[in-house]
PDB file of C-alpha atoms and ligand atoms in Angstrom:
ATOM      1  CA  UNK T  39     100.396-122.041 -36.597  1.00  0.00           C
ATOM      2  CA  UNK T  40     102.980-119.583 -37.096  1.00  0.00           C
ATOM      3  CA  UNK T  41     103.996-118.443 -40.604  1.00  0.00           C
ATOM      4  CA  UNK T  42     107.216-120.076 -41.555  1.00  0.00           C
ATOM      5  CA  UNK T  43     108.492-116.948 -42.812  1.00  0.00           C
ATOM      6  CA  UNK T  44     112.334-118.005 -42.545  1.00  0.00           C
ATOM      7  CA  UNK T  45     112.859-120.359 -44.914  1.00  0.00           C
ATOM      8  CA  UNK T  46     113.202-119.716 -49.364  1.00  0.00           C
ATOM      9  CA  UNK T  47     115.028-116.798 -50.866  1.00  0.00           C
ATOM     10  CA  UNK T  48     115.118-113.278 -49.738  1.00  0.00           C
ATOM     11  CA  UNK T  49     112.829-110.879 -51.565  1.00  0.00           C
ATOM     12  CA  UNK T  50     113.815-107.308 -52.499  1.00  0.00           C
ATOM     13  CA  UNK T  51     110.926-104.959 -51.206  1.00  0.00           C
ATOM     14  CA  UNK T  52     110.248-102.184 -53.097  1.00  0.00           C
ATOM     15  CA  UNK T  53     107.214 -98.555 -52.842  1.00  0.00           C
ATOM     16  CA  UNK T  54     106.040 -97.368 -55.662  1.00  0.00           C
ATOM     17  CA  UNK T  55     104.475 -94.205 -55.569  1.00  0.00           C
ATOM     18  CA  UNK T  56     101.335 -93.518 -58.148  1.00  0.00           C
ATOM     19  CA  UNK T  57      99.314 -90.516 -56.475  1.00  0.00           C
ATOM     20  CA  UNK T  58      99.835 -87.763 -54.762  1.00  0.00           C
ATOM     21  CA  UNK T  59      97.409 -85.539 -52.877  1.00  0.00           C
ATOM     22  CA  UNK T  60      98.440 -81.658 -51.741  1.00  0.00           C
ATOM     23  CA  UNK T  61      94.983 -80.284 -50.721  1.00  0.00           C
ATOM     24  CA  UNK T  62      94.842 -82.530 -47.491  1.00  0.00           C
ATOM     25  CA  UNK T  63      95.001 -81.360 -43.945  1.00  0.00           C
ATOM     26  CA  UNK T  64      96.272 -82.307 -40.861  1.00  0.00           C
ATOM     27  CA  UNK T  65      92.261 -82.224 -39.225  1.00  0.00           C
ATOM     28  CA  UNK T  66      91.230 -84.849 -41.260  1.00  0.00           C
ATOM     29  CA  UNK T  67      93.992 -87.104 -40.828  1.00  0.00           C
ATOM     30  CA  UNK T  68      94.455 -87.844 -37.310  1.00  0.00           C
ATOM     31  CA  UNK T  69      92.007 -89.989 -34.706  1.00  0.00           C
ATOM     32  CA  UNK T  70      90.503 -86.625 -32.239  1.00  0.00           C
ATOM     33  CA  UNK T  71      92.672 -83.844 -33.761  1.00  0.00           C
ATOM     34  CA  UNK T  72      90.816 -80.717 -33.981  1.00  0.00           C
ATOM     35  CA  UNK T  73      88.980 -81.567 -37.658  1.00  0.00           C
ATOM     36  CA  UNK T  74      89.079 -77.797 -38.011  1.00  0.00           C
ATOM     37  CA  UNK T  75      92.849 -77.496 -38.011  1.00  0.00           C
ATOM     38  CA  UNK T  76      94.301 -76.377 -41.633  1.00  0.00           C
ATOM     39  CA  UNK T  77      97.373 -77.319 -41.079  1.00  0.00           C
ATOM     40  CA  UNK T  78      98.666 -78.912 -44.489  1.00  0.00           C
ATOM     41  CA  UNK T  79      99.486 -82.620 -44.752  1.00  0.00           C
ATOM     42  CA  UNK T  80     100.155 -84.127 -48.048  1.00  0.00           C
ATOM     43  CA  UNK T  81      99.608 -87.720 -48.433  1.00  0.00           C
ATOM     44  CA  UNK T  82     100.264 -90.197 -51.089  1.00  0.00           C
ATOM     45  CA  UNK T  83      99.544 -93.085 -52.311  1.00  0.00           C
ATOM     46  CA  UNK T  84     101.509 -96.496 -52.884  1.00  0.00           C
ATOM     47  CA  UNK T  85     101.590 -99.851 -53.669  1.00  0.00           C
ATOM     48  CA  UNK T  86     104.343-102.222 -52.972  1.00  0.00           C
ATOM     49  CA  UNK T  87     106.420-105.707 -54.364  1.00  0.00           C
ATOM     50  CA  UNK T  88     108.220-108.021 -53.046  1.00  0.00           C
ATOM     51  CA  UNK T  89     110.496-109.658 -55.174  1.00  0.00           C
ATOM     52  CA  UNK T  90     112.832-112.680 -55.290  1.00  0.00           C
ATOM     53  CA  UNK T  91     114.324-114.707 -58.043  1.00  0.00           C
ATOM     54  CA  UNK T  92     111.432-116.669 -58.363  1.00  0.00           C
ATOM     55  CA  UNK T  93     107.823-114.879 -57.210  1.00  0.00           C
ATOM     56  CA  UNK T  94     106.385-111.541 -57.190  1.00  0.00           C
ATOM     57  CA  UNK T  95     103.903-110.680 -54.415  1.00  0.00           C
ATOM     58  CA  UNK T  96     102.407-107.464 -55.180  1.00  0.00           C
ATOM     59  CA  UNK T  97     100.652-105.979 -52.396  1.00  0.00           C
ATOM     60  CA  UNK T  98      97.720-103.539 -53.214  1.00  0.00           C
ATOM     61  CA  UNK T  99      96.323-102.279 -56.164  1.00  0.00           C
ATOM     62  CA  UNK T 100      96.273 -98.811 -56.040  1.00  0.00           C
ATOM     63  CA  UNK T 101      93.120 -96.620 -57.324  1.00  0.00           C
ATOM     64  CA  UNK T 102      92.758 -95.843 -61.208  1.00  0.00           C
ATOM     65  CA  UNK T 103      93.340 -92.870 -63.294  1.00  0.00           C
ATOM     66  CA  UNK T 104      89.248 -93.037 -63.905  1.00  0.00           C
ATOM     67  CA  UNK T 105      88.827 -92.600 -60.168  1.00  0.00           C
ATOM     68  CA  UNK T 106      91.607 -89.887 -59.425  1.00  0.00           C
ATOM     69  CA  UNK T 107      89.332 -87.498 -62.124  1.00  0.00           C
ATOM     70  CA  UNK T 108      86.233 -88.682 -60.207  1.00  0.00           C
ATOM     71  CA  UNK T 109      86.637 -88.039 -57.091  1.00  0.00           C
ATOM     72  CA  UNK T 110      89.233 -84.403 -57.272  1.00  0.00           C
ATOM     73  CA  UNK T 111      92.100 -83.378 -55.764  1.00  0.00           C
ATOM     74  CA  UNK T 112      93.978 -86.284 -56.552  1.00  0.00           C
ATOM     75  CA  UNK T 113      97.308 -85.974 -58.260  1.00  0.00           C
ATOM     76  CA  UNK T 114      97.746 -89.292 -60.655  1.00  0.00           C
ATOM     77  CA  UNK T 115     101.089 -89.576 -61.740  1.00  0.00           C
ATOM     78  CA  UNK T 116     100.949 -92.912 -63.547  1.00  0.00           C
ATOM     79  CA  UNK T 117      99.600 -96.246 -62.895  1.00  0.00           C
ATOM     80  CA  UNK T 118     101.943 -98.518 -60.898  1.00  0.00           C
ATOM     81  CA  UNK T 119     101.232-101.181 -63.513  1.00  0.00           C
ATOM     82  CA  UNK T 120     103.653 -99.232 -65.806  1.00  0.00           C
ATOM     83  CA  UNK T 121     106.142 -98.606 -62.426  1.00  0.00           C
ATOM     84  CA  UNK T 122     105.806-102.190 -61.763  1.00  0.00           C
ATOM     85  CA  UNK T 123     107.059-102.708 -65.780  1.00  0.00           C
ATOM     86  CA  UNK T 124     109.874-100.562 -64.931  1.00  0.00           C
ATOM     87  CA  UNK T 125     111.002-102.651 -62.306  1.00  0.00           C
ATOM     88  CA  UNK T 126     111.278-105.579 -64.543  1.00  0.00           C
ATOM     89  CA  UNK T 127     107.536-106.744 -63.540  1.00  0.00           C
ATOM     90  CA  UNK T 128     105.070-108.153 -65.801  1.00  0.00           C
ATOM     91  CA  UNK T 129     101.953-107.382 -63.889  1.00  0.00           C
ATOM     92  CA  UNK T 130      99.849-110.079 -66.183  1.00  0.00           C
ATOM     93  CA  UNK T 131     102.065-112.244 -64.477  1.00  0.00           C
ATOM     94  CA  UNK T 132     102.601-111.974 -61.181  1.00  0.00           C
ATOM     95  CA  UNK T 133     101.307-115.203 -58.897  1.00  0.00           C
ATOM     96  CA  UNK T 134      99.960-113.381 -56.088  1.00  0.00           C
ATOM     97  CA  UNK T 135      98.218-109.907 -55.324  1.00  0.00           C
ATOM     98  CA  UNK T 136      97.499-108.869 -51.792  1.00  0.00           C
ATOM     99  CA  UNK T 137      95.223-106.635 -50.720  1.00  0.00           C
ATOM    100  CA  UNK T 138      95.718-105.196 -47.261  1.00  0.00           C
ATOM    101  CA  UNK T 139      91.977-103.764 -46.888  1.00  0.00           C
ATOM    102  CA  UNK T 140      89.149-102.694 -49.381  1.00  0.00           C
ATOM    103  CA  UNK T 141      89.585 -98.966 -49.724  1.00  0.00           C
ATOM    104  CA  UNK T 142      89.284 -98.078 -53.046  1.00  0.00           C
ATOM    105  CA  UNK T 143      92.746 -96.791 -53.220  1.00  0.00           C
ATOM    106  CA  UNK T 144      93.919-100.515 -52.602  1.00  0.00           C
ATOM    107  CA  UNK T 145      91.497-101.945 -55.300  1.00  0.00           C
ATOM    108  CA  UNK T 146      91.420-100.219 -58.886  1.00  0.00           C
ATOM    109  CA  UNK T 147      94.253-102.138 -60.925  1.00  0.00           C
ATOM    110  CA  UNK T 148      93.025-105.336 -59.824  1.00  0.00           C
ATOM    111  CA  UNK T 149      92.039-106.535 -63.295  1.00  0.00           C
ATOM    112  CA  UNK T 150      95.598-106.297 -64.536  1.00  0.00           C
ATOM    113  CA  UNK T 151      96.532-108.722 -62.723  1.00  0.00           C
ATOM    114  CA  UNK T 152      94.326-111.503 -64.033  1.00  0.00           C
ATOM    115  CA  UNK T 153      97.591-114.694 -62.965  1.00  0.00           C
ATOM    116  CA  UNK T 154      97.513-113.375 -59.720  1.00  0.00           C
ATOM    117  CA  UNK T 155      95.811-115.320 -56.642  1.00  0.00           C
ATOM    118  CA  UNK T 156      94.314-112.743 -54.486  1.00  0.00           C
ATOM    119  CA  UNK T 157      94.548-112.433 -50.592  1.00  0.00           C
ATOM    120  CA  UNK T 158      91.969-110.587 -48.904  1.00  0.00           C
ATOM    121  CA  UNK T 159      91.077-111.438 -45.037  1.00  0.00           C
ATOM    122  CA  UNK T 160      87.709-112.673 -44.823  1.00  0.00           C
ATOM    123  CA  UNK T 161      86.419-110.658 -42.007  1.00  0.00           C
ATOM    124  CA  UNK T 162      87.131-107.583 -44.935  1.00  0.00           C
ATOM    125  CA  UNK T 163      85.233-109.246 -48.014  1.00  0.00           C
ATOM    126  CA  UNK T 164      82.589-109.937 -45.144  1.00  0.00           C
ATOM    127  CA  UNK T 165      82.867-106.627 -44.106  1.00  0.00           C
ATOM    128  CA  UNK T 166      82.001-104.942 -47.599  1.00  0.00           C
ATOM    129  CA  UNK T 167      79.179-107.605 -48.633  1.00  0.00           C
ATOM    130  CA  UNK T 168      77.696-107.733 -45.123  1.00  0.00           C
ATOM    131  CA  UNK T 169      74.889-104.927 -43.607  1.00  0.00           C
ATOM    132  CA  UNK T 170      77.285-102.132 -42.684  1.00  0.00           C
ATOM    133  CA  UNK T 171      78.656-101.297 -46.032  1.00  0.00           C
ATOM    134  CA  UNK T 172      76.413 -98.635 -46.595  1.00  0.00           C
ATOM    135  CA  UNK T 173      76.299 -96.763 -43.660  1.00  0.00           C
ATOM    136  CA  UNK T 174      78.134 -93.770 -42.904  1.00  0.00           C
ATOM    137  CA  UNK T 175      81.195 -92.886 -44.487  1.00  0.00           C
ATOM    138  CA  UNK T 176      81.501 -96.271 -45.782  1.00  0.00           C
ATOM    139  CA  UNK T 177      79.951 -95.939 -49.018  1.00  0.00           C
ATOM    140  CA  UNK T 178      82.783 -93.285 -50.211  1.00  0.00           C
ATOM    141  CA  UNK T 179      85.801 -95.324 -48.589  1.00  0.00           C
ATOM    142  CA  UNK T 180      85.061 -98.223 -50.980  1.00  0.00           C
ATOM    143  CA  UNK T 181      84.166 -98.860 -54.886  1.00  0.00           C
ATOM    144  CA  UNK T 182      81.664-101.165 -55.222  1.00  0.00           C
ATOM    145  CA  UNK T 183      82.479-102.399 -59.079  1.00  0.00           C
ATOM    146  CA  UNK T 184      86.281-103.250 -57.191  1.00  0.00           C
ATOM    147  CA  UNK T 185      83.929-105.247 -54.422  1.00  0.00           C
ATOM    148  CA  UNK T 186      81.592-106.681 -57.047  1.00  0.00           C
ATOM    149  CA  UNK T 187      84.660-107.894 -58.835  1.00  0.00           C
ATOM    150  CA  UNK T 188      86.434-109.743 -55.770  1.00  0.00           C
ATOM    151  CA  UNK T 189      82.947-111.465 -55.272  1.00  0.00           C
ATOM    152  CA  UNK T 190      83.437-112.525 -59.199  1.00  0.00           C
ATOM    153  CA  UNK T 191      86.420-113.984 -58.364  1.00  0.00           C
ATOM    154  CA  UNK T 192      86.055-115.736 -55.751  1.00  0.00           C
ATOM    155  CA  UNK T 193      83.606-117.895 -57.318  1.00  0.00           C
ATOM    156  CA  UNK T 194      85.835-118.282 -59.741  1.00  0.00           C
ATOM    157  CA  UNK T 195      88.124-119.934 -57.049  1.00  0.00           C
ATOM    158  CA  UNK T 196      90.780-116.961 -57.268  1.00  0.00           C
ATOM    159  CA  UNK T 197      90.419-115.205 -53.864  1.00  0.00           C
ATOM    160  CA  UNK T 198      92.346-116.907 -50.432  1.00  0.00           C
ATOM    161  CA  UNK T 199      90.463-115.606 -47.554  1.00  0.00           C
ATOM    162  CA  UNK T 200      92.754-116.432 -44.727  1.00  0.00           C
ATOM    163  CA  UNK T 201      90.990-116.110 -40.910  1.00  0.00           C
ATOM    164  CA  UNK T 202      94.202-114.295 -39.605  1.00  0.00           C
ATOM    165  CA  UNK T 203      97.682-115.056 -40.102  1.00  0.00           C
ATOM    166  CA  UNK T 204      98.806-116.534 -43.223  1.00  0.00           C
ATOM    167  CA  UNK T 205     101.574-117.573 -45.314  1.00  0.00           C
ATOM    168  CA  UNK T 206     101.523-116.148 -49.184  1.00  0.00           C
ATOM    169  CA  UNK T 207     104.869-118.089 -49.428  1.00  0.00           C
ATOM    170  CA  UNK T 208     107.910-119.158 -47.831  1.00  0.00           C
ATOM    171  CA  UNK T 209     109.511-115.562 -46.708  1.00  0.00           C
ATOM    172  CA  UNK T 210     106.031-113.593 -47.044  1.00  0.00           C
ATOM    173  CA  UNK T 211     103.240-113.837 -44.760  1.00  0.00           C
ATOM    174  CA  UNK T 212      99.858-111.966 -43.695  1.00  0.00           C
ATOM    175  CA  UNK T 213      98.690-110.563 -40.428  1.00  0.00           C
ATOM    176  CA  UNK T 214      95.250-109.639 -39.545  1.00  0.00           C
ATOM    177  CA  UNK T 215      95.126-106.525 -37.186  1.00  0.00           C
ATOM    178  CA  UNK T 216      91.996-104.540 -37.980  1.00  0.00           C
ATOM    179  CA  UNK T 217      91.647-101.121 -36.400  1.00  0.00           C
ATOM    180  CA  UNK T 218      91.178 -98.936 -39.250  1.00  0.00           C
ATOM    181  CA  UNK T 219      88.738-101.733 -41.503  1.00  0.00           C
ATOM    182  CA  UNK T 220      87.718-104.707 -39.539  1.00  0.00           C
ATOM    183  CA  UNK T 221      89.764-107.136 -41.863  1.00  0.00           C
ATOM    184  CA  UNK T 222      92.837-104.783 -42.395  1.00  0.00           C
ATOM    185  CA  UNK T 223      95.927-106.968 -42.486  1.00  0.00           C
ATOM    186  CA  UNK T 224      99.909-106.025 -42.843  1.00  0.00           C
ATOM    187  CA  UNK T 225     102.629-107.810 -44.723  1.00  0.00           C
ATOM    188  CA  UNK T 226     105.611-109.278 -43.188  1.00  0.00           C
ATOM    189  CA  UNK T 227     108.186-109.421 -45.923  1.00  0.00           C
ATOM    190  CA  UNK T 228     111.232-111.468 -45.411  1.00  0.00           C
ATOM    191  CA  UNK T 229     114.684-109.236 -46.767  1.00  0.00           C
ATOM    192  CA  UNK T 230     118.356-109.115 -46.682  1.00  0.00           C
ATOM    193  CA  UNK T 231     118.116-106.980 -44.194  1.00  0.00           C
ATOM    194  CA  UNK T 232     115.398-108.542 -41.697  1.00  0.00           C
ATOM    195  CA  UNK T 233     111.843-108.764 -41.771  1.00  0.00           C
ATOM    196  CA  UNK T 234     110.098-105.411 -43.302  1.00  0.00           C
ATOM    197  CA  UNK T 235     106.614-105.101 -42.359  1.00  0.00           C
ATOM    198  CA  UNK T 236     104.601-103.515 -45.220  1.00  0.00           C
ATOM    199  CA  UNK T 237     102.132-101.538 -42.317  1.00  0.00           C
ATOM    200  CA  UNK T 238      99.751 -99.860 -44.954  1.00  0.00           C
ATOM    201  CA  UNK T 239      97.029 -98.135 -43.513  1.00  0.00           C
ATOM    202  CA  UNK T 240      97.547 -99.512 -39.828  1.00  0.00           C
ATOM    203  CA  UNK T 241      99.944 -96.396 -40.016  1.00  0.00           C
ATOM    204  CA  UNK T 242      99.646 -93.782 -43.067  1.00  0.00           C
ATOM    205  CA  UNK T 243     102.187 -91.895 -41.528  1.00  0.00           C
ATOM    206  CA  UNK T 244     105.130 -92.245 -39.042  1.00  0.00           C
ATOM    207  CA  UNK T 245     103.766 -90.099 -36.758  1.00  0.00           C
ATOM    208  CA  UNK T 246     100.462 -92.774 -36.255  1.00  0.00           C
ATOM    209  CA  UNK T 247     102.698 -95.342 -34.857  1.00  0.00           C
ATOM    210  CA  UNK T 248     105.688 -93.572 -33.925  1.00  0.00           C
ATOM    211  CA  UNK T 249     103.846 -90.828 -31.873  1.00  0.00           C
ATOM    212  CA  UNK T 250     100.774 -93.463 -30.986  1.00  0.00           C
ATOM    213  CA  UNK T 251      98.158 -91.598 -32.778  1.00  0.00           C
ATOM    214  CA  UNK T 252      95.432 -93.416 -34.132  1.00  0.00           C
ATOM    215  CA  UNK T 253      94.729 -92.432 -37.592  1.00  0.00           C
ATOM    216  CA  UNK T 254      91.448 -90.526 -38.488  1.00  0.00           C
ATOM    217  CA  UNK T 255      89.084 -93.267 -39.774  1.00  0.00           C
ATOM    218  CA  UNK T 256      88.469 -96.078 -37.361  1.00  0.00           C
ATOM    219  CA  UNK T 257      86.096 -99.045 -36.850  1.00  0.00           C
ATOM    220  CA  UNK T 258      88.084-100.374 -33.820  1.00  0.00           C
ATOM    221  CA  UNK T 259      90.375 -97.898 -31.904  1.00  0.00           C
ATOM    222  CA  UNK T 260      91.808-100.571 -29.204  1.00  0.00           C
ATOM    223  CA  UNK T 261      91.949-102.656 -32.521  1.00  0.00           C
ATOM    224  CA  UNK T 262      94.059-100.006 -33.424  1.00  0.00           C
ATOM    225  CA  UNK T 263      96.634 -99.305 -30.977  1.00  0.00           C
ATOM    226  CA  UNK T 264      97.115-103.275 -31.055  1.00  0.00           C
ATOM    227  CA  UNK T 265      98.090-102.919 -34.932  1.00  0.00           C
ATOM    228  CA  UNK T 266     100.902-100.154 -33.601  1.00  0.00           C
ATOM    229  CA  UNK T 267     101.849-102.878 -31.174  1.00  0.00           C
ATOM    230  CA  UNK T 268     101.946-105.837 -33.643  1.00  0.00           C
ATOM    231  CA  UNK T 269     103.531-104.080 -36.558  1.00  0.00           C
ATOM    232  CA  UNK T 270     106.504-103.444 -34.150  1.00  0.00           C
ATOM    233  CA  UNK T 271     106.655-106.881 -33.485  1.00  0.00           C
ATOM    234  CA  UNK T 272     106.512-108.226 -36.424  1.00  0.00           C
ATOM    235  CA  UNK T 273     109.486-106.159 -37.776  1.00  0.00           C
ATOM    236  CA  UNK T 274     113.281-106.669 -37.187  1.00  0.00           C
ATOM    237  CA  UNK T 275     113.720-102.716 -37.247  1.00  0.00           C
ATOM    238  CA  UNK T 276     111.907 -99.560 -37.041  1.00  0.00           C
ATOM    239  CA  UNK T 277     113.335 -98.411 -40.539  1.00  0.00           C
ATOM    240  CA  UNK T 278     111.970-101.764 -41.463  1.00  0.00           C
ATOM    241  CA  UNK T 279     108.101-100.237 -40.791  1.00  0.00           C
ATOM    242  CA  UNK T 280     106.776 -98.766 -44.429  1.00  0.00           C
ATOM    243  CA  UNK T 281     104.351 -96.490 -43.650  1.00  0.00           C
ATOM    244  CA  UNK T 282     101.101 -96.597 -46.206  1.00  0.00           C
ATOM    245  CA  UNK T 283     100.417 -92.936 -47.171  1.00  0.00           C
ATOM    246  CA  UNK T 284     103.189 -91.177 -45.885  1.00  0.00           C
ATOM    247  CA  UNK T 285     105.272 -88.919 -48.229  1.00  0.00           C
ATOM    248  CA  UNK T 286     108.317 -89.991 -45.535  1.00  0.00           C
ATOM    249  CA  UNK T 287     108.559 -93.056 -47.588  1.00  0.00           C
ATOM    250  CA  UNK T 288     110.692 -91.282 -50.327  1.00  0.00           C
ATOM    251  CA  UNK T 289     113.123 -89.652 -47.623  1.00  0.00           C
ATOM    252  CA  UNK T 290     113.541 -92.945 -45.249  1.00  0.00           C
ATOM    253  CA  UNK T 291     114.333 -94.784 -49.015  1.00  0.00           C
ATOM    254  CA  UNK T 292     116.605 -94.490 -51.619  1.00  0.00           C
ATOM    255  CA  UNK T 293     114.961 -94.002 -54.796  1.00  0.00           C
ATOM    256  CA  UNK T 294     115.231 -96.530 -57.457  1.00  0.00           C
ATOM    257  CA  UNK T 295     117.752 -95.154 -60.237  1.00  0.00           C
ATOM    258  CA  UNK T 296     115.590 -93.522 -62.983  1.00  0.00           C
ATOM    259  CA  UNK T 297     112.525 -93.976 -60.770  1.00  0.00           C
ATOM    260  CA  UNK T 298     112.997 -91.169 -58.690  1.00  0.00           C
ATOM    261  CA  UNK T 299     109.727 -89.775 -57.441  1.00  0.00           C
ATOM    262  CA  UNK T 300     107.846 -93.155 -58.426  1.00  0.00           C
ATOM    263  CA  UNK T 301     109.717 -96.356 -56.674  1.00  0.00           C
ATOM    264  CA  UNK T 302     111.935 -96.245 -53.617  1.00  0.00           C
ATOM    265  CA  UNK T 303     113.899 -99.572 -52.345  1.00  0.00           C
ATOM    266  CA  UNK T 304     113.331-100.482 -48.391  1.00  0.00           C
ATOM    267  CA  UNK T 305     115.268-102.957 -48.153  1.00  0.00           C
TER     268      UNK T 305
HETATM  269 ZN1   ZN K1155      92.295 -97.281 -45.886  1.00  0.00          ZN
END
């Protein structure tokens, strides 16, 4: 069944910026690119909210400060629990949390949000408990404490593990596409000005899906191209596609008034 995602209020969609990353390059970025090439490409990280006059559905939780000194490089500029406070939202109580895959920079604030119901596909928690969690690069992608505590939760009866598309609520609804995590799923987001499709990391940056280049880490490249393909669809615009780690975001949006740097508006 289709999501009914036409009926309720209109939510305002806001990205809010926590992290920031200079050191990157463009080799390590993008699906066959020469993984020598230095060519520089910043990336940062987000998390985003969809609001209306009634819920708050906050989609990803970001990576801590903890983490950012762990693992280098990583340019924390404050937790989006405090941007989210900004913005008038109470993270202890907001009713739902999705969480588009289980990258650790998608899982660290989870605990503050201890109202929220959390949305994970099931083919991802599968993915991370199941035999291929430790193998390759897969160990590094993820934290296990962030895993260890979705598994807590769920037998606590907080986790919905939808088996594809999904309705959150009326006006907000999940869509499994896969590609770059076998349970990665987008968020369509119904605005004032059309559907916005949260993409996250089915396309870090414009030029994945607007120049049809996979991005860099993959578990299913035709998986991938379909994402492009369905993240198209399910928007009403182009300028309606938010990008997951792409610095673009700030340019494409305007900036929230005395949030400038941390929260943009799409739409
Ligand atoms: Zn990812």
């Amino acid at each position: 069944m289709p999501p009914a995602a036409d009926e309720g209020p209109p939510y305002e969609l806001y990205a809010i910026r926590y992290a920031h990353r200079d050191v990157s390059v463009r080799g390590e970025h993008f699906y066959g690119h020469d993984p020598g090439c230095q060519d520089p490409c910043p990336i940062d990280y987000y998390v985003w909210a969809a609001v209306s006059e009634s819920d708050v559905v906050v989609v990803d939780a970001g990576f801590t400060e903890e983490t950012a000194e762990r693992r280098g490089d990583r340019h924390y500029l404050r937790s989006p629990v405090e941007t989210l406070a900004a913005l008038g939202v109470d993270a202890g109580r907001v009713g739902h949390l999705v969480l588009s895959h289980l990258h650790y920079d998608h899982t660290g604030h989870m605990a503050d949000f201890p109202a929220a119901r959390i949305v994970v596909q099931r083919a991802e928690l599968a993915f991370w408990t199941g035999p291929h969690a430790h193998r390759g690069k897969h160990p590094h992608l993820a934290n296990p404490d962030d895993v260890a505590f979705l598994v807590r939760e769920n037998f606590a009866g907080r986790v919905t593990q939808p088996d594809g598309d999904h309705e959150v609520l009326p006006g907000v609804g999940v869509h499994h596409v896969g590609g770059h995590t076998p349970g990665l799923q987008v968020v369509r987001v119904r605005t004032a000005a059309g559907h916005a499709v949260v993409a996250s990391d089915a396309s870090h940056f414009y030029a994945n899906i607007e120049g049809d280049r996979p991005y860099g880490i993959v578990t299913c490249l035709p998986a991938m191209y379909d994402a492009f393909d369905r993240v198209r669809a399910l928007a009403d615009s182009a300028e309606l596609i938010v990008a997951g780690h792409d610095p673009l975001v700030l340019d494409r949006y305007p900036a929230v008034p005395g949030l400038e740097g941390y929260a943009v508006r799409v739409a």
